Amino acid sequence: MLRVAVIGSGPSGCYTAQSLVQQDPDVRVDVLDRLPCPYGLVRYGVAPDHEKIKSLQNNLRAVLEHERVRFLGGVPVGPGGVPVARLRELYHAVVYCVGAATDRRLGIPGEDLPGSWSATEFVAWYSAHPDTVQDGFLRGVRSAVVIGVGNVAVDVTRMLARGVTELAPTDMPHAALTALAASGVRLVHMVGRRGPSQARFTTKELRELGTLPDTAVAVDPDESALDPAYTDPSALPAPQRRNVEVLRGWAGGPAEPDARRLIRLRFFLRPVELIARGGRVGAVRFERTAPDGHGGITGTGRFEEIEAQLVLRSVGYRGVPLEGLPFDPARGTVPHLAGRVLRGGAVAPGEYVAGWIKRGPTGVIGSNRSCAKETVTSLLRDAPLLRARDLPGDPLTALRAEGIEPVDWHGWQAIERAEAHLGASLGRSTVKLPDWENLLAAARGAEA
């Protein structure tokens, strides 16, 4: 029998476990997660109104319910939890699928002012991540600036403009739903430092902004025309061309001038400072940029201020070191060779990586499938040597003897029942439990 620990139960972890049990009938996989709930960013990163994407949980569920896979939630790895070295003693192989846990910063003055947040923090709040400690995002906010033009930026922009009618049927935590329902946000600027043809959002997500009830979308045609491909998108690859065509349809001003909310998509503006007013962020100062003729941009020395009581930066994710594993700070990843962890340039037997901590925060959810397959191919080629090492017994028995009591699959099912009950009591469908205390209480209730 080959015992493998997969650290992380998001898409990369589940796809790794799936590939392992499909390719080797003699493998047993424990999927460990720091949180008591599985599915990673599918549960805590996908916007609650994207039901089709969230339905991927059903596919991940099938993996975690496989007879040779165990889910062990509430098990931190590293400081305060199970040391990396201990995992290597308990399992023949360990695959780290820990994602990219932090966000990139702007590195400009005023970034730490009250009212300035990462999009990651905002998403965690409306997704009920149990580590969330803030809930005052929208207090006193009339105008918001979202810095970035990727799909996460589109998500948070859409959530700022969504009405309670559309959000009530989702699993959004009730406190977040109440705050968004009472929001005074009327104007949202989504700002990119480059041109429309270089934006990273996908056309499907972009188009959704134009379908929001009582919300208008505007694009400045003169500003966008600084991008030559905006004027003539015919030479662009199809995805970028479709984006530009959608943006051109919004040019010249909002189609609904009397709409309750307005979303403005701005381009060729680089943030240089967050300006304080009344002890919190009150505006963002931008420098106008221009194409440099080589695919990049250059500053023009012209500046503009945009009023905002809320600033959300969405400029990318970044991996963080895990104590006991090597780490490349320049790339924000663990050094590897086809998924095999490298220590000092040499392969570390029995240690592997998959997902964002392996390749960086790139691709879509489905990209994790091929990434996991490559790592599993390497692991199974190493399996004859890995199996030769004797283990002390069932790792779960050892973990419990060391005072660690994981949330197993029955515990997770108890959390699901508690969230369904909470939703029913509020006249909604399933509503997420937003904090550690209630999640663990629900999970432990399965043991009573």
Tab-separated table of C-alpha atoms in Angstrom:
chain	number	residue	atom	x	y	z
A	1	MET	CA	0.000	0.000	0.000
A	2	LEU	CA	1.210	3.509	-0.898
A	3	ARG	CA	0.107	6.179	1.581
A	4	VAL	CA	0.028	9.741	0.247
A	5	ALA	CA	-0.845	12.973	2.046
A	6	VAL	CA	-2.256	15.777	-0.098
A	7	ILE	CA	-2.083	19.140	1.667
A	8	GLY	CA	-4.981	21.300	0.537
A	9	SER	CA	-8.507	20.326	-0.541
A	10	GLY	CA	-9.030	22.895	-3.286
A	11	PRO	CA	-9.132	21.973	-6.967
A	12	SER	CA	-5.412	21.170	-7.225
A	13	GLY	CA	-5.542	18.942	-4.142
A	14	CYS	CA	-8.694	17.141	-5.224
A	15	TYR	CA	-7.445	16.639	-8.776
A	16	THR	CA	-4.203	15.244	-7.350
A	17	ALA	CA	-6.111	12.789	-5.160
A	18	GLN	CA	-8.346	11.824	-8.080
A	19	SER	CA	-5.426	11.148	-10.399
A	20	LEU	CA	-3.697	9.059	-7.742
A	21	VAL	CA	-6.620	6.722	-7.030
A	22	GLN	CA	-7.468	6.422	-10.719
A	23	GLN	CA	-3.950	5.402	-11.732
A	24	ASP	CA	-2.916	3.197	-8.808
A	25	PRO	CA	-5.376	0.762	-7.164
A	26	ASP	CA	-3.033	0.314	-4.208
A	27	VAL	CA	-2.809	3.965	-3.145
A	28	ARG	CA	-4.530	5.497	-0.110
A	29	VAL	CA	-4.837	9.272	0.028
A	30	ASP	CA	-5.432	11.543	3.015
A	31	VAL	CA	-6.436	15.066	1.976
A	32	LEU	CA	-5.473	17.431	4.806
A	33	ASP	CA	-6.748	21.001	5.023
A	34	ARG	CA	-6.193	23.765	7.566
A	35	LEU	CA	-9.895	24.636	7.344
A	36	PRO	CA	-12.697	22.341	8.545
A	37	CYS	CA	-14.385	22.739	5.141
A	38	PRO	CA	-13.167	21.356	1.810
A	39	TYR	CA	-13.001	22.812	-1.728
A	40	GLY	CA	-10.596	25.723	-1.163
A	41	LEU	CA	-11.153	28.644	-3.518
A	42	VAL	CA	-14.238	27.017	-5.028
A	43	ARG	CA	-15.916	27.550	-1.643
A	44	TYR	CA	-14.081	30.672	-0.513
A	45	GLY	CA	-12.999	32.411	-3.735
A	46	VAL	CA	-15.755	31.975	-6.314
A	47	ALA	CA	-18.372	34.741	-6.107
A	48	PRO	CA	-21.609	33.506	-4.484
A	49	ASP	CA	-23.698	34.520	-7.523
A	50	HIS	CA	-21.622	32.281	-9.827
A	51	GLU	CA	-23.629	29.156	-9.159
A	52	LYS	CA	-22.376	27.292	-12.243
A	53	ILE	CA	-18.736	27.579	-11.179
A	54	LYS	CA	-19.598	26.811	-7.555
A	55	SER	CA	-21.281	23.632	-8.762
A	56	LEU	CA	-17.756	22.292	-9.342
A	57	GLN	CA	-17.981	21.386	-5.661
A	58	ASN	CA	-20.039	18.390	-6.766
A	59	ASN	CA	-17.105	17.083	-8.811
A	60	LEU	CA	-14.669	17.674	-5.948
A	61	ARG	CA	-17.107	16.004	-3.546
A	62	ALA	CA	-17.029	12.819	-5.618
A	63	VAL	CA	-13.235	12.721	-5.208
A	64	LEU	CA	-13.348	13.209	-1.439
A	65	GLU	CA	-16.036	10.529	-1.077
A	66	HIS	CA	-13.913	7.927	-2.884
A	67	GLU	CA	-13.380	4.829	-0.761
A	68	ARG	CA	-9.595	5.268	-0.827
A	69	VAL	CA	-9.631	8.995	-0.010
A	70	ARG	CA	-10.066	10.534	3.450
A	71	PHE	CA	-10.767	14.188	4.165
A	72	LEU	CA	-9.029	15.439	7.315
A	73	GLY	CA	-10.046	19.048	7.941
A	74	GLY	CA	-8.894	21.439	10.647
A	75	VAL	CA	-5.312	20.149	10.405
A	76	PRO	CA	-2.757	22.949	9.988
A	77	VAL	CA	0.647	22.074	8.560
A	78	GLY	CA	3.693	23.972	9.739
A	79	PRO	CA	3.946	26.228	12.833
A	80	GLY	CA	1.270	25.349	15.377
A	81	GLY	CA	0.313	22.236	13.460
A	82	VAL	CA	1.880	19.140	11.965
A	83	PRO	CA	5.525	19.810	11.012
A	84	VAL	CA	6.549	19.026	7.456
A	85	ALA	CA	9.153	16.579	8.768
A	86	ARG	CA	6.473	14.702	10.714
A	87	LEU	CA	4.325	14.296	7.600
A	88	ARG	CA	7.263	12.673	5.858
A	89	GLU	CA	7.476	10.164	8.710
A	90	LEU	CA	3.769	9.320	8.499
A	91	TYR	CA	3.373	9.033	4.714
A	92	HIS	CA	5.328	7.582	1.820
A	93	ALA	CA	4.777	10.819	-0.115
A	94	VAL	CA	3.405	14.297	0.554
A	95	VAL	CA	1.968	16.566	-2.155
A	96	TYR	CA	1.645	20.247	-1.206
A	97	CYS	CA	-1.293	21.981	-2.905
A	98	VAL	CA	-1.419	25.039	-0.660
A	99	GLY	CA	-2.143	27.673	-3.311
A	100	ALA	CA	-1.062	31.305	-3.174
A	101	ALA	CA	-2.261	32.575	0.170
A	102	THR	CA	-1.574	36.296	0.019
A	103	ASP	CA	-2.092	39.186	-2.381
A	104	ARG	CA	0.318	41.478	-4.182
A	105	ARG	CA	0.619	45.017	-2.896
A	106	LEU	CA	0.760	48.287	-4.792
A	107	GLY	CA	3.760	49.643	-2.875
A	108	ILE	CA	2.494	53.234	-2.845
A	109	PRO	CA	1.976	55.829	-0.084
A	110	GLY	CA	-1.320	55.556	1.767
A	111	GLU	CA	-1.880	51.897	0.939
A	112	ASP	CA	-2.469	51.060	4.612
A	113	LEU	CA	-5.062	53.778	5.239
A	114	PRO	CA	-8.424	52.681	6.673
A	115	GLY	CA	-10.698	51.928	3.755
A	116	SER	CA	-7.892	50.426	1.660
A	117	TRP	CA	-8.119	46.653	1.345
A	118	SER	CA	-7.039	43.824	-0.864
A	119	ALA	CA	-9.733	42.256	-3.010
A	120	THR	CA	-8.739	39.009	-1.269
A	121	GLU	CA	-9.959	40.395	2.064
A	122	PHE	CA	-13.220	41.621	0.556
A	123	VAL	CA	-13.854	38.277	-1.173
A	124	ALA	CA	-13.101	36.419	2.077
A	125	TRP	CA	-15.704	38.555	3.867
A	126	TYR	CA	-18.569	37.959	1.461
A	127	SER	CA	-17.542	34.289	1.072
A	128	ALA	CA	-17.624	33.638	4.855
A	129	HIS	CA	-13.976	32.632	5.214
A	130	PRO	CA	-13.543	31.874	8.936
A	131	ASP	CA	-10.302	33.891	9.172
A	132	THR	CA	-12.144	37.107	8.257
A	133	VAL	CA	-12.045	39.630	11.090
A	134	GLN	CA	-13.293	42.757	9.297
A	135	ASP	CA	-16.828	43.721	8.373
A	136	GLY	CA	-16.706	47.505	7.954
A	137	PHE	CA	-15.867	47.569	4.254
A	138	LEU	CA	-18.936	49.534	3.138
A	139	ARG	CA	-19.524	51.878	6.049
A	140	GLY	CA	-19.873	55.444	4.765
A	141	VAL	CA	-18.828	54.483	1.216
A	142	ARG	CA	-20.357	56.332	-1.737
A	143	SER	CA	-17.628	55.826	-4.322
A	144	ALA	CA	-15.248	52.869	-4.695
A	145	VAL	CA	-12.130	52.273	-6.755
A	146	VAL	CA	-11.134	48.742	-7.801
A	147	ILE	CA	-7.529	48.640	-8.991
A	148	GLY	CA	-7.031	45.867	-11.520
A	149	VAL	CA	-8.763	44.532	-14.609
A	150	GLY	CA	-8.870	40.765	-14.097
A	151	ASN	CA	-11.736	38.452	-13.196
A	152	VAL	CA	-11.364	39.027	-9.450
A	153	ALA	CA	-11.647	42.774	-10.074
A	154	VAL	CA	-14.795	42.131	-12.108
A	155	ASP	CA	-16.168	39.945	-9.302
A	156	VAL	CA	-15.741	42.529	-6.556
A	157	THR	CA	-17.044	45.300	-8.824
A	158	ARG	CA	-20.139	43.231	-9.562
A	159	MET	CA	-20.700	42.437	-5.893
A	160	LEU	CA	-20.519	46.155	-5.022
A	161	ALA	CA	-23.261	46.820	-7.560
A	162	ARG	CA	-25.435	43.754	-6.915
A	163	GLY	CA	-28.828	44.187	-5.272
A	164	VAL	CA	-30.141	42.145	-2.358
A	165	THR	CA	-32.761	40.519	-4.610
A	166	GLU	CA	-30.068	38.809	-6.661
A	167	LEU	CA	-27.877	37.910	-3.689
A	168	ALA	CA	-30.477	36.597	-1.238
A	169	PRO	CA	-30.762	33.170	-2.980
A	170	THR	CA	-26.992	32.605	-2.671
A	171	ASP	CA	-25.065	31.101	0.261
A	172	MET	CA	-23.556	34.489	1.184
A	173	PRO	CA	-23.262	34.959	4.965
A	174	HIS	CA	-26.185	36.924	6.344
A	175	ALA	CA	-24.115	39.766	7.792
A	176	ALA	CA	-22.492	40.420	4.408
A	177	LEU	CA	-25.858	40.274	2.643
A	178	THR	CA	-27.307	42.774	5.118
A	179	ALA	CA	-24.346	45.133	4.686
A	180	LEU	CA	-24.517	44.990	0.888
A	181	ALA	CA	-28.283	45.578	0.995
A	182	ALA	CA	-27.731	48.738	3.057
A	183	SER	CA	-24.769	49.908	0.965
A	184	GLY	CA	-24.657	53.496	-0.216
A	185	VAL	CA	-22.193	52.758	-3.025
A	186	ARG	CA	-23.369	54.536	-6.175
A	187	LEU	CA	-20.185	54.767	-8.248
A	188	VAL	CA	-17.533	52.105	-8.859
A	189	HIS	CA	-14.387	52.761	-10.891
A	190	MET	CA	-12.491	49.717	-12.175
A	191	VAL	CA	-9.060	50.951	-13.222
A	192	GLY	CA	-6.219	49.435	-15.240
A	193	ARG	CA	-2.758	50.825	-15.884
A	194	ARG	CA	-2.708	49.496	-19.447
A	195	GLY	CA	-5.192	49.519	-22.318
A	196	PRO	CA	-8.433	47.637	-22.975
A	197	SER	CA	-6.748	45.033	-25.205
A	198	GLN	CA	-4.389	44.053	-22.358
A	199	ALA	CA	-7.060	43.544	-19.700
A	200	ARG	CA	-7.080	40.094	-18.071
A	201	PHE	CA	-10.803	39.558	-17.530
A	202	THR	CA	-12.706	37.027	-19.624
A	203	THR	CA	-15.522	38.191	-21.875
A	204	LYS	CA	-18.231	36.217	-20.083
A	205	GLU	CA	-17.432	37.857	-16.754
A	206	LEU	CA	-17.070	41.283	-18.366
A	207	ARG	CA	-20.473	41.056	-20.060
A	208	GLU	CA	-22.133	40.320	-16.713
A	209	LEU	CA	-21.482	43.905	-15.643
A	210	GLY	CA	-23.862	45.053	-18.363
A	211	THR	CA	-26.682	42.814	-17.108
A	212	LEU	CA	-26.873	44.123	-13.529
A	213	PRO	CA	-30.301	45.599	-12.733
A	214	ASP	CA	-30.445	49.358	-12.225
A	215	THR	CA	-26.730	49.675	-13.030
A	216	ALA	CA	-25.126	51.480	-15.968
A	217	VAL	CA	-21.648	50.852	-17.393
A	218	ALA	CA	-19.520	53.530	-19.065
A	219	VAL	CA	-16.210	53.550	-20.967
A	220	ASP	CA	-14.392	56.727	-22.013
A	221	PRO	CA	-13.780	56.296	-25.782
A	222	ASP	CA	-11.029	58.915	-25.943
A	223	GLU	CA	-9.126	57.322	-23.077
A	224	SER	CA	-9.528	53.818	-24.499
A	225	ALA	CA	-8.435	54.958	-27.941
A	226	LEU	CA	-4.907	55.466	-26.601
A	227	ASP	CA	-4.725	51.696	-27.203
A	228	PRO	CA	-4.372	51.255	-30.992
A	229	ALA	CA	-6.013	47.835	-30.763
A	230	TYR	CA	-9.131	49.430	-29.295
A	231	THR	CA	-9.649	51.444	-32.474
A	232	ASP	CA	-8.974	48.441	-34.708
A	233	PRO	CA	-9.223	45.120	-32.796
A	234	SER	CA	-9.168	42.929	-35.911
A	235	ALA	CA	-5.590	41.695	-35.329
A	236	LEU	CA	-6.183	40.713	-31.702
A	237	PRO	CA	-6.564	37.094	-30.545
A	238	ALA	CA	-10.253	36.183	-30.266
A	239	PRO	CA	-10.569	36.531	-26.440
A	240	GLN	CA	-9.084	40.045	-26.392
A	241	ARG	CA	-11.035	41.031	-29.487
A	242	ARG	CA	-14.298	40.031	-27.837
A	243	ASN	CA	-13.385	42.053	-24.745
A	244	VAL	CA	-12.691	45.143	-26.827
A	245	GLU	CA	-15.955	44.736	-28.721
A	246	VAL	CA	-17.890	44.638	-25.440
A	247	LEU	CA	-16.053	47.721	-24.157
A	248	ARG	CA	-16.692	49.599	-27.399
A	249	GLY	CA	-20.387	48.932	-26.908
A	250	TRP	CA	-20.244	50.792	-23.589
A	251	ALA	CA	-18.272	53.757	-24.940
A	252	GLY	CA	-19.595	57.277	-24.909
A	253	GLY	CA	-21.482	57.173	-21.641
A	254	PRO	CA	-23.961	54.988	-19.778
A	255	ALA	CA	-26.822	53.479	-21.744
A	256	GLU	CA	-29.029	54.033	-18.669
A	257	PRO	CA	-28.300	57.613	-17.527
A	258	ASP	CA	-30.877	57.383	-14.714
A	259	ALA	CA	-29.570	54.099	-13.271
A	260	ARG	CA	-29.102	53.920	-9.510
A	261	ARG	CA	-25.470	52.810	-9.817
A	262	LEU	CA	-22.713	53.508	-12.323
A	263	ILE	CA	-19.650	51.384	-13.137
A	264	ARG	CA	-16.869	53.228	-14.963
A	265	LEU	CA	-14.090	51.232	-16.626
A	266	ARG	CA	-10.930	53.319	-16.790
A	267	PHE	CA	-7.641	52.585	-18.575
A	268	PHE	CA	-4.079	53.925	-18.801
A	269	LEU	CA	-4.091	55.094	-15.171
A	270	ARG	CA	-1.390	53.993	-12.710
A	271	PRO	CA	-2.033	54.469	-8.956
A	272	VAL	CA	0.684	56.539	-7.270
A	273	GLU	CA	-0.870	57.482	-3.912
A	274	LEU	CA	-3.907	56.932	-1.722
A	275	ILE	CA	-4.962	60.265	-0.254
A	276	ALA	CA	-6.314	60.577	3.290
A	277	ARG	CA	-9.429	62.565	4.091
A	278	GLY	CA	-10.947	62.534	7.544
A	279	GLY	CA	-8.544	59.892	8.824
A	280	ARG	CA	-9.269	57.363	6.084
A	281	VAL	CA	-8.840	56.978	2.341
A	282	GLY	CA	-10.697	59.668	0.451
A	283	ALA	CA	-9.219	59.571	-3.052
A	284	VAL	CA	-6.711	57.824	-5.272
A	285	ARG	CA	-4.123	59.770	-7.212
A	286	PHE	CA	-3.309	58.268	-10.602
A	287	GLU	CA	-0.704	59.056	-13.212
A	288	ARG	CA	-1.840	58.926	-16.799
A	289	THR	CA	0.159	56.324	-18.747
A	290	ALA	CA	0.642	55.752	-22.460
A	291	PRO	CA	1.836	52.868	-24.648
A	292	ASP	CA	5.625	52.825	-24.985
A	293	GLY	CA	5.582	51.194	-28.414
A	294	HIS	CA	7.102	47.946	-27.106
A	295	GLY	CA	4.088	46.362	-25.430
A	296	GLY	CA	4.532	48.224	-22.161
A	297	ILE	CA	3.540	51.597	-20.775
A	298	THR	CA	5.293	54.771	-19.695
A	299	GLY	CA	4.287	57.583	-17.361
A	300	THR	CA	3.230	60.902	-18.872
A	301	GLY	CA	3.640	63.190	-15.844
A	302	ARG	CA	-0.095	64.031	-15.904
A	303	PHE	CA	-2.148	63.166	-12.829
A	304	GLU	CA	-5.788	62.711	-11.875
A	305	GLU	CA	-7.589	62.138	-8.574
A	306	ILE	CA	-10.624	59.892	-8.234
A	307	GLU	CA	-12.746	60.172	-5.111
A	308	ALA	CA	-13.139	56.926	-3.178
A	309	GLN	CA	-13.962	55.948	0.391
A	310	LEU	CA	-13.183	52.314	-0.481
A	311	VAL	CA	-10.175	51.068	-2.448
A	312	LEU	CA	-9.805	47.396	-3.375
A	313	ARG	CA	-6.546	46.305	-4.972
A	314	SER	CA	-6.774	43.295	-7.259
A	315	VAL	CA	-3.330	43.014	-8.780
A	316	GLY	CA	-2.606	39.326	-8.273
A	317	TYR	CA	-1.911	36.620	-5.698
A	318	ARG	CA	1.355	35.420	-4.291
A	319	GLY	CA	2.540	32.213	-2.653
A	320	VAL	CA	3.965	32.300	0.871
A	321	PRO	CA	6.684	30.104	2.399
A	322	LEU	CA	5.663	27.003	4.330
A	323	GLU	CA	8.072	26.287	7.161
A	324	GLY	CA	10.115	23.220	6.339
A	325	LEU	CA	9.818	23.569	2.552
A	326	PRO	CA	12.210	25.377	0.191
A	327	PHE	CA	10.815	28.561	-1.365
A	328	ASP	CA	11.703	30.814	-4.276
A	329	PRO	CA	10.801	34.345	-3.097
A	330	ALA	CA	11.197	35.834	-6.568
A	331	ARG	CA	8.558	33.530	-8.054
A	332	GLY	CA	6.514	32.901	-4.921
A	333	THR	CA	6.676	29.145	-5.566
A	334	VAL	CA	8.373	25.993	-4.291
A	335	PRO	CA	11.269	24.955	-6.578
A	336	HIS	CA	10.407	21.732	-8.376
A	337	LEU	CA	11.154	19.462	-11.303
A	338	ALA	CA	7.939	18.173	-12.897
A	339	GLY	CA	6.299	18.473	-9.473
A	340	ARG	CA	9.186	16.926	-7.480
A	341	VAL	CA	10.344	19.334	-4.762
A	342	LEU	CA	13.954	20.464	-5.155
A	343	ARG	CA	16.109	21.081	-2.111
A	344	GLY	CA	19.386	22.771	-2.979
A	345	GLY	CA	18.806	21.851	-6.609
A	346	ALA	CA	18.391	18.129	-5.865
A	347	VAL	CA	15.130	16.164	-5.843
A	348	ALA	CA	13.756	15.634	-2.326
A	349	PRO	CA	12.409	12.052	-2.208
A	350	GLY	CA	8.727	11.818	-1.373
A	351	GLU	CA	7.964	15.563	-1.573
A	352	TYR	CA	5.857	17.059	-4.364
A	353	VAL	CA	3.880	20.178	-5.269
A	354	ALA	CA	0.851	20.924	-7.450
A	355	GLY	CA	-1.296	23.962	-8.162
A	356	TRP	CA	-0.391	27.600	-7.624
A	357	ILE	CA	2.426	26.874	-5.164
A	358	LYS	CA	4.013	24.883	-8.014
A	359	ARG	CA	3.418	27.102	-11.047
A	360	GLY	CA	2.321	30.479	-9.618
A	361	PRO	CA	-1.198	32.016	-9.624
A	362	THR	CA	-1.992	31.430	-13.284
A	363	GLY	CA	-4.699	29.738	-15.289
A	364	VAL	CA	-8.292	28.861	-14.450
A	365	ILE	CA	-9.684	26.159	-12.174
A	366	GLY	CA	-9.394	23.549	-14.915
A	367	SER	CA	-5.672	24.301	-15.318
A	368	ASN	CA	-5.107	22.473	-12.048
A	369	ARG	CA	-6.117	19.158	-13.596
A	370	SER	CA	-3.180	18.903	-16.017
A	371	CYS	CA	-0.849	20.382	-13.389
A	372	ALA	CA	-1.883	17.676	-10.897
A	373	LYS	CA	-1.550	14.955	-13.535
A	374	GLU	CA	2.079	15.919	-14.202
A	375	THR	CA	2.908	15.754	-10.499
A	376	VAL	CA	1.131	12.421	-10.020
A	377	THR	CA	2.998	10.979	-13.000
A	378	SER	CA	6.271	11.881	-11.281
A	379	LEU	CA	5.105	10.476	-7.939
A	380	LEU	CA	3.966	7.144	-9.358
A	381	ARG	CA	7.238	6.747	-11.247
A	382	ASP	CA	8.946	7.111	-7.873
A	383	ALA	CA	6.490	4.759	-6.144
A	384	PRO	CA	8.661	1.609	-6.087
A	385	LEU	CA	11.311	3.397	-4.028
A	386	LEU	CA	8.740	5.228	-1.898
A	387	ARG	CA	6.918	2.015	-0.950
A	388	ALA	CA	10.153	0.478	0.310
A	389	ARG	CA	10.069	2.707	3.393
A	390	ASP	CA	8.201	1.288	6.397
A	391	LEU	CA	5.587	3.527	8.046
A	392	PRO	CA	4.550	3.503	11.726
A	393	GLY	CA	0.927	2.595	10.890
A	394	ASP	CA	-2.254	4.506	10.085
A	395	PRO	CA	-1.315	8.222	10.058
A	396	LEU	CA	-4.701	9.191	11.502
A	397	THR	CA	-4.044	7.087	14.600
A	398	ALA	CA	-0.685	8.823	15.055
A	399	LEU	CA	-2.189	12.298	14.590
A	400	ARG	CA	-4.876	11.621	17.184
A	401	ALA	CA	-2.264	10.313	19.608
A	402	GLU	CA	-0.483	13.655	19.213
A	403	GLY	CA	-3.606	15.624	20.152
A	404	ILE	CA	-4.865	16.441	16.665
A	405	GLU	CA	-8.529	15.644	16.105
A	406	PRO	CA	-9.363	16.235	12.434
A	407	VAL	CA	-12.788	17.134	11.106
A	408	ASP	CA	-13.612	14.071	9.036
A	409	TRP	CA	-16.147	13.737	6.232
A	410	HIS	CA	-18.991	13.144	8.701
A	411	GLY	CA	-18.011	16.380	10.432
A	412	TRP	CA	-18.120	18.252	7.132
A	413	GLN	CA	-21.551	16.791	6.391
A	414	ALA	CA	-22.703	18.058	9.794
A	415	ILE	CA	-21.494	21.550	8.824
A	416	GLU	CA	-23.512	21.295	5.603
A	417	ARG	CA	-26.622	20.378	7.591
A	418	ALA	CA	-26.073	23.284	9.977
A	419	GLU	CA	-25.725	25.712	7.056
A	420	ALA	CA	-28.931	24.391	5.487
A	421	HIS	CA	-30.719	24.810	8.825
A	422	LEU	CA	-29.383	28.357	9.206
A	423	GLY	CA	-30.607	29.262	5.730
A	424	ALA	CA	-34.069	27.858	6.433
A	425	SER	CA	-34.296	29.856	9.667
A	426	LEU	CA	-33.536	33.048	7.704
A	427	GLY	CA	-35.965	32.296	4.901
A	428	ARG	CA	-33.098	31.663	2.492
A	429	SER	CA	-31.431	28.618	0.975
A	430	THR	CA	-28.138	27.366	2.432
A	431	VAL	CA	-26.235	30.133	4.265
A	432	LYS	CA	-22.576	29.719	5.180
A	433	LEU	CA	-21.402	29.693	8.771
A	434	PRO	CA	-18.895	32.562	8.893
A	435	ASP	CA	-16.645	31.773	11.856
A	436	TRP	CA	-14.455	29.093	13.381
A	437	GLU	CA	-16.567	28.702	16.537
A	438	ASN	CA	-19.790	27.804	14.724
A	439	LEU	CA	-18.061	25.656	12.105
A	440	LEU	CA	-16.272	23.565	14.703
A	441	ALA	CA	-19.361	23.358	16.921
A	442	ALA	CA	-21.353	22.025	13.985
A	443	ALA	CA	-18.620	19.541	13.060
A	444	ARG	CA	-18.198	18.275	16.615
A	445	GLY	CA	-21.955	17.883	16.891
A	446	ALA	CA	-21.645	14.963	14.484
A	447	GLU	CA	-19.623	13.140	17.129
A	448	ALA	CA	-22.148	13.627	19.907
